[in-house]
Every structure is written in C-alpha cells, then in structure tokens.
PDB file of C-alpha atoms in Angstrom:
ATOM      1  CA  UNK A   2      -0.006  -0.008  -0.013  1.00 58.00           C
ATOM      2  CA  UNK A   3       1.381   3.372  -1.006  1.00 65.00           C
ATOM      3  CA  UNK A   4       1.748   6.418   1.201  1.00 57.00           C
ATOM      4  CA  UNK A   5      -1.317   8.013  -0.331  1.00 53.00           C
ATOM      5  CA  UNK A   6      -3.504   4.972   0.407  1.00 57.00           C
ATOM      6  CA  UNK A   7      -2.189   4.808   3.969  1.00 49.00           C
ATOM      7  CA  UNK A   8      -2.922   8.489   4.491  1.00 51.00           C
ATOM      8  CA  UNK A   9      -6.445   8.086   3.147  1.00 50.00           C
ATOM      9  CA  UNK A  10      -7.024   5.050   5.380  1.00 54.00           C
ATOM     10  CA  UNK A  11      -5.834   6.913   8.476  1.00 46.00           C
ATOM     11  CA  UNK A  12      -7.974   9.922   7.589  1.00 50.00           C
ATOM     12  CA  UNK A  13     -11.034   7.757   7.025  1.00 53.00           C
ATOM     13  CA  UNK A  14     -10.496   5.967  10.365  1.00 56.00           C
ATOM     14  CA  UNK A  15     -10.032   9.299  12.143  1.00 50.00           C
ATOM     15  CA  UNK A  16     -13.258  10.651  10.668  1.00 47.00           C
ATOM     16  CA  UNK A  17     -15.107   7.457  11.610  1.00 57.00           C
ATOM     17  CA  UNK A  18     -13.874   7.470  15.202  1.00 52.00           C
ATOM     18  CA  UNK A  19     -14.461  11.196  15.524  1.00 52.00           C
ATOM     19  CA  UNK A  20     -17.988  10.804  14.233  1.00 53.00           C
ATOM     20  CA  UNK A  21     -18.738   8.024  16.708  1.00 57.00           C
ATOM     21  CA  UNK A  22     -17.321  10.059  19.568  1.00 55.00           C
ATOM     22  CA  UNK A  23     -19.380  13.037  18.498  1.00 53.00           C
ATOM     23  CA  UNK A  24     -22.633  11.064  18.260  1.00 52.00           C
ATOM     24  CA  UNK A  25     -22.110   9.462  21.675  1.00 55.00           C
ATOM     25  CA  UNK A  26     -21.305  12.801  23.238  1.00 53.00           C
ATOM     26  CA  UNK A  27     -17.788  11.918  24.313  1.00 55.00           C
ATOM     27  CA  UNK A  28     -16.557  14.777  22.166  1.00 57.00           C
ATOM     28  CA  UNK A  29     -18.324  17.922  23.494  1.00 55.00           C
ATOM     29  CA  UNK A  30     -21.058  19.379  21.363  1.00 48.00           C
ATOM     30  CA  UNK A  31     -20.097  22.701  19.835  1.00 66.00           C
ATOM     31  CA  UNK A  32     -23.293  24.584  20.610  1.00 91.00           C
ATOM     32  CA  UNK A  33     -22.876  26.611  23.838  1.00 94.00           C
ATOM     33  CA  UNK A  34     -26.206  25.533  25.373  1.00 96.00           C
ATOM     34  CA  UNK A  35     -24.785  21.996  25.745  1.00 97.00           C
ATOM     35  CA  UNK A  36     -22.092  23.238  28.151  1.00 95.00           C
ATOM     36  CA  UNK A  37     -22.679  24.222  31.796  1.00 97.00           C
ATOM     37  CA  UNK A  38     -23.404  27.943  31.900  1.00 97.00           C
ATOM     38  CA  UNK A  39     -21.698  28.710  35.190  1.00 96.00           C
ATOM     39  CA  UNK A  40     -24.963  30.351  36.307  1.00 97.00           C
ATOM     40  CA  UNK A  41     -27.107  27.328  37.059  1.00 97.00           C
ATOM     41  CA  UNK A  42     -30.194  27.657  39.297  1.00 97.00           C
ATOM     42  CA  UNK A  43     -29.238  28.944  42.758  1.00 98.00           C
ATOM     43  CA  UNK A  44     -28.560  26.462  45.524  1.00 97.00           C
ATOM     44  CA  UNK A  45     -29.661  28.442  48.574  1.00 97.00           C
ATOM     45  CA  UNK A  46     -27.984  28.613  51.983  1.00 95.00           C
ATOM     46  CA  UNK A  47     -30.231  27.565  54.858  1.00 93.00           C
ATOM     47  CA  UNK A  48     -30.195  31.101  56.276  1.00 95.00           C
ATOM     48  CA  UNK A  49     -31.373  32.684  52.993  1.00 97.00           C
ATOM     49  CA  UNK A  50     -34.819  34.235  52.905  1.00 97.00           C
ATOM     50  CA  UNK A  51     -37.232  32.983  50.240  1.00 98.00           C
ATOM     51  CA  UNK A  52     -37.149  36.483  48.734  1.00 98.00           C
ATOM     52  CA  UNK A  53     -33.367  36.192  48.337  1.00 98.00           C
ATOM     53  CA  UNK A  54     -33.844  32.783  46.693  1.00 98.00           C
ATOM     54  CA  UNK A  55     -36.313  34.240  44.202  1.00 98.00           C
ATOM     55  CA  UNK A  56     -34.151  37.268  43.398  1.00 98.00           C
ATOM     56  CA  UNK A  57     -30.957  35.327  42.844  1.00 98.00           C
ATOM     57  CA  UNK A  58     -32.608  32.762  40.583  1.00 98.00           C
ATOM     58  CA  UNK A  59     -34.263  35.488  38.517  1.00 98.00           C
ATOM     59  CA  UNK A  60     -30.906  37.221  38.121  1.00 98.00           C
ATOM     60  CA  UNK A  61     -29.199  34.072  36.951  1.00 98.00           C
ATOM     61  CA  UNK A  62     -31.986  33.122  34.510  1.00 98.00           C
ATOM     62  CA  UNK A  63     -31.994  36.582  32.961  1.00 98.00           C
ATOM     63  CA  UNK A  64     -28.222  36.585  32.475  1.00 98.00           C
ATOM     64  CA  UNK A  65     -28.250  33.108  30.877  1.00 98.00           C
ATOM     65  CA  UNK A  66     -31.147  33.961  28.560  1.00 98.00           C
ATOM     66  CA  UNK A  67     -29.334  37.086  27.433  1.00 97.00           C
ATOM     67  CA  UNK A  68     -25.976  35.364  26.855  1.00 97.00           C
ATOM     68  CA  UNK A  69     -27.248  32.146  25.233  1.00 97.00           C
ATOM     69  CA  UNK A  70     -30.402  33.128  23.388  1.00 97.00           C
ATOM     70  CA  UNK A  71     -31.381  36.799  23.055  1.00 96.00           C
ATOM     71  CA  UNK A  72     -27.907  38.257  22.457  1.00 94.00           C
ATOM     72  CA  UNK A  73     -27.697  36.766  18.957  1.00 88.00           C
ATOM     73  CA  UNK A  74     -31.368  36.120  18.178  1.00 91.00           C
ATOM     74  CA  UNK A  75     -34.303  38.513  18.167  1.00 89.00           C
ATOM     75  CA  UNK A  76     -37.011  35.964  18.905  1.00 94.00           C
ATOM     76  CA  UNK A  77     -35.388  32.673  19.923  1.00 96.00           C
ATOM     77  CA  UNK A  78     -38.642  31.272  21.330  1.00 97.00           C
ATOM     78  CA  UNK A  79     -41.019  33.008  18.917  1.00 96.00           C
ATOM     79  CA  UNK A  80     -42.647  36.428  18.811  1.00 96.00           C
ATOM     80  CA  UNK A  81     -44.950  35.685  21.706  1.00 97.00           C
ATOM     81  CA  UNK A  82     -42.074  35.210  24.161  1.00 98.00           C
ATOM     82  CA  UNK A  83     -39.930  38.283  24.836  1.00 97.00           C
ATOM     83  CA  UNK A  84     -36.990  37.876  27.183  1.00 97.00           C
ATOM     84  CA  UNK A  85     -38.644  39.312  30.289  1.00 97.00           C
ATOM     85  CA  UNK A  86     -41.629  36.983  29.929  1.00 98.00           C
ATOM     86  CA  UNK A  87     -39.482  33.871  29.458  1.00 98.00           C
ATOM     87  CA  UNK A  88     -37.385  34.813  32.535  1.00 98.00           C
ATOM     88  CA  UNK A  89     -40.529  35.217  34.602  1.00 98.00           C
ATOM     89  CA  UNK A  90     -41.992  31.915  33.345  1.00 98.00           C
ATOM     90  CA  UNK A  91     -38.838  29.959  34.201  1.00 98.00           C
ATOM     91  CA  UNK A  92     -38.302  31.559  37.600  1.00 98.00           C
ATOM     92  CA  UNK A  93     -39.588  30.259  40.935  1.00 98.00           C
ATOM     93  CA  UNK A  94     -42.326  32.358  42.460  1.00 98.00           C
ATOM     94  CA  UNK A  95     -44.571  32.992  45.455  1.00 98.00           C
ATOM     95  CA  UNK A  96     -48.296  33.663  45.665  1.00 97.00           C
ATOM     96  CA  UNK A  97     -48.977  35.202  49.084  1.00 95.00           C
ATOM     97  CA  UNK A  98     -52.372  35.119  50.841  1.00 93.00           C
ATOM     98  CA  UNK A  99     -54.987  37.342  49.250  1.00 92.00           C
ATOM     99  CA  UNK A 100     -55.585  40.033  51.872  1.00 87.00           C
ATOM    100  CA  UNK A 101     -58.805  41.173  50.182  1.00 89.00           C
ATOM    101  CA  UNK A 102     -60.381  37.734  50.201  1.00 86.00           C
ATOM    102  CA  UNK A 103     -58.766  36.625  53.461  1.00 85.00           C
ATOM    103  CA  UNK A 104     -58.777  39.593  55.818  1.00 71.00           C
ATOM    104  CA  UNK A 105     -58.711  37.526  58.976  1.00 64.00           C
ATOM    105  CA  UNK A 106     -56.357  34.566  58.854  1.00 54.00           C
ATOM    106  CA  UNK A 107     -56.592  33.984  62.599  1.00 54.00           C
ATOM    107  CA  UNK A 108     -60.004  32.409  62.184  1.00 51.00           C
ATOM    108  CA  UNK A 109     -58.798  29.483  60.062  1.00 58.00           C
ATOM    109  CA  UNK A 110     -55.849  27.184  59.586  1.00 67.00           C
ATOM    110  CA  UNK A 111     -53.040  28.702  57.539  1.00 88.00           C
ATOM    111  CA  UNK A 112     -52.237  26.443  54.576  1.00 94.00           C
ATOM    112  CA  UNK A 113     -49.083  26.338  52.576  1.00 97.00           C
ATOM    113  CA  UNK A 114     -48.320  24.621  49.253  1.00 98.00           C
ATOM    114  CA  UNK A 115     -44.795  23.908  47.999  1.00 98.00           C
ATOM    115  CA  UNK A 116     -44.672  23.079  44.251  1.00 98.00           C
ATOM    116  CA  UNK A 117     -41.791  21.002  42.794  1.00 98.00           C
ATOM    117  CA  UNK A 118     -41.490  20.633  39.007  1.00 98.00           C
ATOM    118  CA  UNK A 119     -40.294  17.700  36.958  1.00 97.00           C
ATOM    119  CA  UNK A 120     -37.119  16.780  35.042  1.00 97.00           C
ATOM    120  CA  UNK A 121     -36.135  19.206  32.238  1.00 96.00           C
ATOM    121  CA  UNK A 122     -39.109  21.411  33.337  1.00 97.00           C
ATOM    122  CA  UNK A 123     -39.406  24.796  35.048  1.00 98.00           C
ATOM    123  CA  UNK A 124     -41.791  26.226  37.666  1.00 98.00           C
ATOM    124  CA  UNK A 125     -44.141  27.478  34.946  1.00 98.00           C
ATOM    125  CA  UNK A 126     -45.414  23.955  34.286  1.00 97.00           C
ATOM    126  CA  UNK A 127     -47.211  24.021  37.662  1.00 98.00           C
ATOM    127  CA  UNK A 128     -48.261  27.690  37.490  1.00 98.00           C
ATOM    128  CA  UNK A 129     -51.874  26.972  36.444  1.00 97.00           C
ATOM    129  CA  UNK A 130     -52.212  24.638  39.399  1.00 98.00           C
ATOM    130  CA  UNK A 131     -50.718  27.245  41.724  1.00 98.00           C
ATOM    131  CA  UNK A 132     -53.249  29.818  40.531  1.00 98.00           C
ATOM    132  CA  UNK A 133     -56.090  27.295  40.956  1.00 97.00           C
ATOM    133  CA  UNK A 134     -54.979  26.616  44.532  1.00 97.00           C
ATOM    134  CA  UNK A 135     -54.768  30.375  45.224  1.00 96.00           C
ATOM    135  CA  UNK A 136     -58.326  30.789  43.964  1.00 95.00           C
ATOM    136  CA  UNK A 137     -59.609  27.868  46.057  1.00 95.00           C
ATOM    137  CA  UNK A 138     -57.611  28.776  49.153  1.00 94.00           C
ATOM    138  CA  UNK A 139     -57.196  32.540  49.288  1.00 93.00           C
ATOM    139  CA  UNK A 140     -55.529  32.414  52.731  1.00 93.00           C
ATOM    140  CA  UNK A 141     -52.872  29.972  51.531  1.00 95.00           C
ATOM    141  CA  UNK A 142     -49.217  30.823  50.856  1.00 96.00           C
ATOM    142  CA  UNK A 143     -47.984  29.115  47.687  1.00 98.00           C
ATOM    143  CA  UNK A 144     -44.325  28.782  46.704  1.00 98.00           C
ATOM    144  CA  UNK A 145     -42.554  27.039  43.859  1.00 98.00           C
ATOM    145  CA  UNK A 146     -38.976  25.804  43.570  1.00 98.00           C
ATOM    146  CA  UNK A 147     -36.441  25.650  40.758  1.00 98.00           C
ATOM    147  CA  UNK A 148     -34.194  22.612  41.094  1.00 98.00           C
ATOM    148  CA  UNK A 149     -30.534  23.051  40.082  1.00 97.00           C
ATOM    149  CA  UNK A 150     -29.835  22.371  36.440  1.00 98.00           C
ATOM    150  CA  UNK A 151     -33.177  23.692  35.227  1.00 98.00           C
ATOM    151  CA  UNK A 152     -34.417  27.026  33.969  1.00 98.00           C
ATOM    152  CA  UNK A 153     -31.192  28.049  32.230  1.00 98.00           C
ATOM    153  CA  UNK A 154     -29.574  25.840  29.533  1.00 98.00           C
ATOM    154  CA  UNK A 155     -29.668  22.017  29.251  1.00 98.00           C
ATOM    155  CA  UNK A 156     -25.879  21.959  29.712  1.00 98.00           C
ATOM    156  CA  UNK A 157     -26.483  22.825  33.369  1.00 98.00           C
ATOM    157  CA  UNK A 158     -28.035  19.380  33.811  1.00 98.00           C
ATOM    158  CA  UNK A 159     -24.583  17.935  33.227  1.00 97.00           C
ATOM    159  CA  UNK A 160     -23.701  19.029  36.751  1.00 96.00           C
ATOM    160  CA  UNK A 161     -27.123  18.541  38.359  1.00 96.00           C
ATOM    161  CA  UNK A 162     -27.017  16.562  41.561  1.00 96.00           C
ATOM    162  CA  UNK A 163     -29.683  14.629  43.468  1.00 98.00           C
ATOM    163  CA  UNK A 164     -28.311  15.852  46.798  1.00 98.00           C
ATOM    164  CA  UNK A 165     -28.618  19.447  45.605  1.00 98.00           C
ATOM    165  CA  UNK A 166     -32.244  18.794  44.628  1.00 98.00           C
ATOM    166  CA  UNK A 167     -32.863  17.450  48.102  1.00 98.00           C
ATOM    167  CA  UNK A 168     -31.236  20.516  49.609  1.00 98.00           C
ATOM    168  CA  UNK A 169     -33.528  22.846  47.674  1.00 98.00           C
ATOM    169  CA  UNK A 170     -36.615  20.931  48.784  1.00 98.00           C
ATOM    170  CA  UNK A 171     -35.498  21.071  52.397  1.00 97.00           C
ATOM    171  CA  UNK A 172     -34.950  24.824  52.034  1.00 98.00           C
ATOM    172  CA  UNK A 173     -38.390  25.230  50.538  1.00 98.00           C
ATOM    173  CA  UNK A 174     -40.057  23.379  53.400  1.00 97.00           C
ATOM    174  CA  UNK A 175     -38.078  25.324  56.016  1.00 96.00           C
ATOM    175  CA  UNK A 176     -39.046  28.649  54.371  1.00 97.00           C
ATOM    176  CA  UNK A 177     -42.638  28.127  55.570  1.00 96.00           C
ATOM    177  CA  UNK A 178     -41.649  27.896  59.231  1.00 93.00           C
ATOM    178  CA  UNK A 179     -43.891  30.125  61.331  1.00 90.00           C
ATOM    179  CA  UNK A 180     -46.003  31.123  58.329  1.00 91.00           C
ATOM    180  CA  UNK A 181     -48.303  28.135  57.931  1.00 93.00           C
ATOM    181  CA  UNK A 182     -50.008  25.536  60.090  1.00 92.00           C
ATOM    182  CA  UNK A 183     -50.394  22.844  57.398  1.00 94.00           C
ATOM    183  CA  UNK A 184     -47.954  22.418  54.542  1.00 97.00           C
ATOM    184  CA  UNK A 185     -48.670  20.307  51.431  1.00 97.00           C
ATOM    185  CA  UNK A 186     -45.962  19.204  49.045  1.00 98.00           C
ATOM    186  CA  UNK A 187     -47.076  19.157  45.381  1.00 98.00           C
ATOM    187  CA  UNK A 188     -44.686  17.213  43.133  1.00 98.00           C
ATOM    188  CA  UNK A 189     -44.847  16.577  39.447  1.00 98.00           C
ATOM    189  CA  UNK A 190     -42.882  13.655  37.928  1.00 96.00           C
ATOM    190  CA  UNK A 191     -39.341  13.979  39.323  1.00 97.00           C
ATOM    191  CA  UNK A 192     -40.714  16.514  41.793  1.00 98.00           C
ATOM    192  CA  UNK A 193     -43.018  13.843  43.161  1.00 97.00           C
ATOM    193  CA  UNK A 194     -40.040  11.632  43.922  1.00 97.00           C
ATOM    194  CA  UNK A 195     -38.310  14.518  45.685  1.00 98.00           C
ATOM    195  CA  UNK A 196     -41.446  15.300  47.701  1.00 97.00           C
ATOM    196  CA  UNK A 197     -41.862  11.674  48.801  1.00 95.00           C
ATOM    197  CA  UNK A 198     -38.171  11.421  49.606  1.00 96.00           C
ATOM    198  CA  UNK A 199     -38.421  14.503  51.851  1.00 96.00           C
ATOM    199  CA  UNK A 200     -41.308  12.933  53.816  1.00 94.00           C
ATOM    200  CA  UNK A 201     -39.210   9.750  54.312  1.00 92.00           C
ATOM    201  CA  UNK A 202     -36.241  11.813  55.524  1.00 91.00           C
ATOM    202  CA  UNK A 203     -38.244  14.019  57.832  1.00 89.00           C
ATOM    203  CA  UNK A 204     -40.592  11.380  59.216  1.00 78.00           C
ATOM    204  CA  UNK A 205     -40.196  12.803  62.737  1.00 74.00           C
ATOM    205  CA  UNK A 206     -41.121  16.291  61.513  1.00 81.00           C
ATOM    206  CA  UNK A 207     -44.859  17.046  61.457  1.00 84.00           C
ATOM    207  CA  UNK A 208     -44.448  20.080  59.184  1.00 88.00           C
ATOM    208  CA  UNK A 209     -45.872  18.297  56.107  1.00 94.00           C
ATOM    209  CA  UNK A 210     -49.602  17.652  56.354  1.00 94.00           C
ATOM    210  CA  UNK A 211     -49.994  15.841  53.035  1.00 94.00           C
ATOM    211  CA  UNK A 212     -48.595  14.897  49.627  1.00 96.00           C
ATOM    212  CA  UNK A 213     -50.052  15.608  46.186  1.00 97.00           C
ATOM    213  CA  UNK A 214     -48.145  13.634  43.570  1.00 96.00           C
ATOM    214  CA  UNK A 215     -48.912  14.226  39.871  1.00 97.00           C
ATOM    215  CA  UNK A 216     -47.615  11.755  37.261  1.00 95.00           C
ATOM    216  CA  UNK A 217     -45.310  10.652  40.022  1.00 96.00           C
ATOM    217  CA  UNK A 218     -41.840   9.715  38.802  1.00 95.00           C
ATOM    218  CA  UNK A 219     -41.378   6.860  41.234  1.00 94.00           C
ATOM    219  CA  UNK A 220     -40.393   4.263  38.634  1.00 93.00           C
ATOM    220  CA  UNK A 221     -39.448   4.660  35.004  1.00 92.00           C
ATOM    221  CA  UNK A 222     -41.279   3.044  32.115  1.00 90.00           C
ATOM    222  CA  UNK A 223     -37.867   2.570  30.504  1.00 86.00           C
ATOM    223  CA  UNK A 224     -36.179  -0.505  32.036  1.00 83.00           C
ATOM    224  CA  UNK A 225     -32.740   0.619  30.867  1.00 87.00           C
ATOM    225  CA  UNK A 226     -32.761   3.653  33.164  1.00 93.00           C
ATOM    226  CA  UNK A 227     -31.011   1.667  35.870  1.00 93.00           C
ATOM    227  CA  UNK A 228     -27.915   1.659  33.632  1.00 95.00           C
ATOM    228  CA  UNK A 229     -27.845   5.440  33.238  1.00 96.00           C
ATOM    229  CA  UNK A 230     -25.175   5.840  35.901  1.00 95.00           C
ATOM    230  CA  UNK A 231     -22.775   3.765  33.789  1.00 94.00           C
ATOM    231  CA  UNK A 232     -23.979   4.812  30.321  1.00 93.00           C
ATOM    232  CA  UNK A 233     -23.333   8.489  31.069  1.00 94.00           C
ATOM    233  CA  UNK A 234     -19.637   7.837  30.639  1.00 93.00           C
ATOM    234  CA  UNK A 235     -20.197   6.505  27.134  1.00 92.00           C
ATOM    235  CA  UNK A 236     -23.296   8.414  25.976  1.00 92.00           C
ATOM    236  CA  UNK A 237     -23.502  11.934  27.274  1.00 92.00           C
ATOM    237  CA  UNK A 238     -26.888  12.876  25.898  1.00 96.00           C
ATOM    238  CA  UNK A 239     -30.170  10.920  25.917  1.00 95.00           C
ATOM    239  CA  UNK A 240     -31.575  13.552  23.563  1.00 94.00           C
ATOM    240  CA  UNK A 241     -30.368  16.749  21.908  1.00 95.00           C
ATOM    241  CA  UNK A 242     -33.300  18.823  20.694  1.00 95.00           C
ATOM    242  CA  UNK A 243     -33.765  22.336  19.403  1.00 94.00           C
ATOM    243  CA  UNK A 244     -34.588  23.743  22.881  1.00 96.00           C
ATOM    244  CA  UNK A 245     -37.140  26.201  21.459  1.00 96.00           C
ATOM    245  CA  UNK A 246     -39.687  25.656  24.197  1.00 97.00           C
ATOM    246  CA  UNK A 247     -39.681  28.800  26.405  1.00 98.00           C
ATOM    247  CA  UNK A 248     -40.248  26.918  29.634  1.00 98.00           C
ATOM    248  CA  UNK A 249     -38.554  23.489  29.349  1.00 97.00           C
ATOM    249  CA  UNK A 250     -35.657  21.736  27.694  1.00 98.00           C
ATOM    250  CA  UNK A 251     -35.909  19.539  24.603  1.00 97.00           C
ATOM    251  CA  UNK A 252     -32.521  18.060  25.505  1.00 97.00           C
ATOM    252  CA  UNK A 253     -31.450  15.857  28.409  1.00 97.00           C
ATOM    253  CA  UNK A 254     -28.057  14.448  29.331  1.00 97.00           C
ATOM    254  CA  UNK A 255     -27.616  10.878  30.538  1.00 97.00           C
ATOM    255  CA  UNK A 256     -26.266  12.274  33.804  1.00 97.00           C
ATOM    256  CA  UNK A 257     -29.645  13.838  34.577  1.00 98.00           C
ATOM    257  CA  UNK A 258     -31.374  10.530  33.798  1.00 97.00           C
ATOM    258  CA  UNK A 259     -29.025   8.877  36.331  1.00 97.00           C
ATOM    259  CA  UNK A 260     -30.013  11.448  38.980  1.00 98.00           C
ATOM    260  CA  UNK A 261     -33.670  10.817  38.217  1.00 97.00           C
ATOM    261  CA  UNK A 262     -33.154   7.081  38.665  1.00 97.00           C
ATOM    262  CA  UNK A 263     -31.442   7.737  42.001  1.00 97.00           C
ATOM    263  CA  UNK A 264     -34.440   9.800  43.090  1.00 97.00           C
ATOM    264  CA  UNK A 265     -36.851   6.984  42.196  1.00 96.00           C
ATOM    265  CA  UNK A 266     -34.863   4.435  44.097  1.00 95.00           C
ATOM    266  CA  UNK A 267     -34.537   6.605  47.169  1.00 95.00           C
ATOM    267  CA  UNK A 268     -38.217   7.559  47.231  1.00 94.00           C
ATOM    268  CA  UNK A 269     -39.851   4.265  46.244  1.00 92.00           C
ATOM    269  CA  UNK A 270     -37.153   1.632  45.845  1.00 88.00           C
ATOM    270  CA  UNK A 271     -36.912  -1.651  47.803  1.00 87.00           C
ATOM    271  CA  UNK A 272     -37.017  -1.060  51.531  1.00 83.00           C
ATOM    272  CA  UNK A 273     -38.475   2.452  51.299  1.00 83.00           C
ATOM    273  CA  UNK A 274     -40.512   3.245  54.461  1.00 84.00           C
ATOM    274  CA  UNK A 275     -44.292   3.683  54.521  1.00 82.00           C
ATOM    275  CA  UNK A 276     -45.817   7.120  54.151  1.00 86.00           C
ATOM    276  CA  UNK A 277     -47.266   8.614  57.319  1.00 83.00           C
ATOM    277  CA  UNK A 278     -49.214  11.548  55.827  1.00 90.00           C
ATOM    278  CA  UNK A 279     -52.306  11.646  53.594  1.00 92.00           C
ATOM    279  CA  UNK A 280     -51.525  11.089  49.944  1.00 93.00           C
ATOM    280  CA  UNK A 281     -53.237  12.029  46.690  1.00 94.00           C
ATOM    281  CA  UNK A 282     -51.868  10.655  43.400  1.00 94.00           C
ATOM    282  CA  UNK A 283     -53.006  11.463  39.861  1.00 95.00           C
ATOM    283  CA  UNK A 284     -51.834   9.238  37.002  1.00 94.00           C
ATOM    284  CA  UNK A 285     -52.478   9.024  33.248  1.00 91.00           C
ATOM    285  CA  UNK A 286     -52.825   5.589  31.718  1.00 85.00           C
ATOM    286  CA  UNK A 287     -51.055   6.889  28.607  1.00 86.00           C
ATOM    287  CA  UNK A 288     -47.942   8.055  30.472  1.00 88.00           C
ATOM    288  CA  UNK A 289     -44.936   6.725  28.574  1.00 87.00           C
ATOM    289  CA  UNK A 290     -42.361   8.034  31.048  1.00 89.00           C
ATOM    290  CA  UNK A 291     -43.661   6.695  34.357  1.00 92.00           C
ATOM    291  CA  UNK A 292     -44.331   3.029  35.176  1.00 91.00           C
ATOM    292  CA  UNK A 293     -47.987   3.651  36.031  1.00 90.00           C
ATOM    293  CA  UNK A 294     -48.695   0.074  37.107  1.00 89.00           C
ATOM    294  CA  UNK A 295     -45.888   0.291  39.644  1.00 90.00           C
ATOM    295  CA  UNK A 296     -47.220   3.634  40.893  1.00 90.00           C
ATOM    296  CA  UNK A 297     -50.748   2.262  41.320  1.00 87.00           C
ATOM    297  CA  UNK A 298     -49.498  -0.769  43.231  1.00 87.00           C
ATOM    298  CA  UNK A 299     -47.292   1.469  45.382  1.00 86.00           C
ATOM    299  CA  UNK A 300     -50.195   3.740  46.218  1.00 85.00           C
ATOM    300  CA  UNK A 301     -52.273   0.820  47.361  1.00 81.00           C
ATOM    301  CA  UNK A 302     -49.482  -0.392  49.653  1.00 78.00           C
ATOM    302  CA  UNK A 303     -48.367   2.916  51.117  1.00 70.00           C
ATOM    303  CA  UNK A 304     -51.283   3.893  53.310  1.00 65.00           C
ATOM    304  CA  UNK A 305     -54.556   2.817  54.790  1.00 62.00           C
ATOM    305  CA  UNK A 306     -57.499   3.366  52.469  1.00 57.00           C
ATOM    306  CA  UNK A 307     -58.673   6.340  54.527  1.00 66.00           C
ATOM    307  CA  UNK A 308     -55.491   8.256  53.859  1.00 87.00           C
ATOM    308  CA  UNK A 309     -54.884   7.625  50.155  1.00 88.00           C
ATOM    309  CA  UNK A 310     -56.551   8.485  46.925  1.00 90.00           C
ATOM    310  CA  UNK A 311     -55.497   7.533  43.397  1.00 92.00           C
ATOM    311  CA  UNK A 312     -57.021   9.320  40.404  1.00 93.00           C
ATOM    312  CA  UNK A 313     -56.453   7.325  37.189  1.00 92.00           C
ATOM    313  CA  UNK A 314     -57.110   9.083  33.859  1.00 90.00           C
ATOM    314  CA  UNK A 315     -57.979   6.359  31.344  1.00 84.00           C
ATOM    315  CA  UNK A 316     -57.617   6.934  27.613  1.00 75.00           C
ATOM    316  CA  UNK A 317     -60.746   6.378  25.551  1.00 76.00           C
ATOM    317  CA  UNK A 318     -58.496   5.609  22.559  1.00 67.00           C
ATOM    318  CA  UNK A 319     -56.335   2.939  24.159  1.00 68.00           C
ATOM    319  CA  UNK A 320     -58.410   1.859  27.156  1.00 68.00           C
ATOM    320  CA  UNK A 321     -55.406   2.158  29.418  1.00 67.00           C
TER     321      UNK A 321
END
C-alpha cells in the first residue's frame, strides 16, 4: 500500500472514530447551550430568605437567557415570548395570601403549598395549578422551587445533583416555618419523587400535612434507566433537541437521567418506608415516562384506604 493509500485510510479511520465520539457525546457538542453555563439555578444557603432565593434565581436566569439566546437572536422562542416573559416563566415564584379575600387569617388554619416541578421542566409547568390553589384557598401561601440544572440551559443538567435537589426541597419546606399551620408538598414527575423522599427523611417532623403527587416519577417506564449511571460515561446525551420551548428543555443528558433514577430508588425503591401523611396521586394511563402500574401498586401499599386516593385518567382511545 502506497503512502497516499495509507494516508487516506488513516484519515477515514479518524473521521469514523471522531464521528462516533461526537454522536455518543464523548466529544463535546459545539453549541454553547450543551455546556454548563456557570450560572445554574441557585442552591440556597439555609439562612437565605425565600425572597433572596427568588431574586438570585431570577438574576441568573436573565443573564443566561441574554448570553445564550437573546444576544444573537431577536425571537429565539417566537414572537410571543420576549426575554422578560421567558425569565418570569422559568423563575420560581410565590403567591402570598390574598388580603382582600382573606382579611382575617386567625379564624382558620393557615395552609401552605410547595410546588416542585419535573425533570427538564421549570416552575411554569405548575403555574396553572398554583393559581387554581390560590383561587380555592385565598388564605394559603404558595411557593414554587427551581431545582438546580433547570431554567437556564440544558448543559447545566450535566452538573445537576440529586443531593442538591434534596437541599432545595428542604430549604423550601423550612421557608414556611412560622407562616403556615399545614404544609402540602405538590410534586410533578421527578418533583413527586423529591417530595416523597423528603417525607421519608423528615418522618419525625410534622411540618408536612399531606402529599399531592402528579404523574409521580417513582419508577421509570424505561427498564434501561437503571444503567444510566454507567452509560453516562459513554453516551453523554439521551436527547439533543432544538430547545425552542420557552419553559422547558428539549434536550437531556444521561447524567440527569441517572439522577432521576437515583431519586426513584430513594423515594420508592426496595425497603423504602411507609408514608405517614395523607396522599393524593394522579396518573395518566397513557404516560410513557412513568411506570404507572408500579405507581398504582405502590399507592395501594403505602397507606390505609382512609389516607390515600388515586385518580387514574384512562384513555378512551387505548383503554389504558
């Protein structure tokens, strides 16, 4: 084989290996949003006020949106979503008691609701529910959280950590101290696992009066998720989308999937303790992310019938 043929063979092999490394994510993706931003969602100190938590997260989200999206594009999420609106939608928030509809809070129990969003989501996904709760319970104080890795760019999920998620939930619960008599944790998908995990960890604490778990991410419908902790070293990204949704990511790294699996195992894995507070679960039979059969069985085994309710939305098309 001549020198020219050898050179072509080496070049072809290099391109082949490089292409494989790029597809698997071992070679970093060139687009900036697939790198950590350095301004991921704020991990609060225990002594921080909730107002400080809100302000710092809003500042970080605004700076990331400017640097990664709006600096080079006029309407990165479409004409209906200017930068200020997207920042507000992605940010955690608080809905205080309505003083006009609830002039005398002394006469009734003070309720609190802490909302925890799902994987790749942002607080906006639970905003309609928060507003519905505020309408139904005008004396309630409602707060939402933003778990680290979310609300900025998908690259920040490369450094997301289950322990950090737990820390944010604990901070959120503690922020209600002295302000409410009964606190309810409302978790969607991954947020449901974090809410249930908190109740397990704080079993001796009577702060939480009940759990509301929506499409609870307590077991994955994908059996291969248990391998995510190993696969993340070979395949960096489960999906790499356009990320044009103003309130959630279209992309997810394998590392985040591994953290999600860890959350499911901690909250509802073998040996997890029984739940000691009232529980409401809502599940869709068409959910392709959550193992709904597992969730239904778990609900039936967690509590006495008087303290649990499962709402199952069955599809007329599939019968599930």
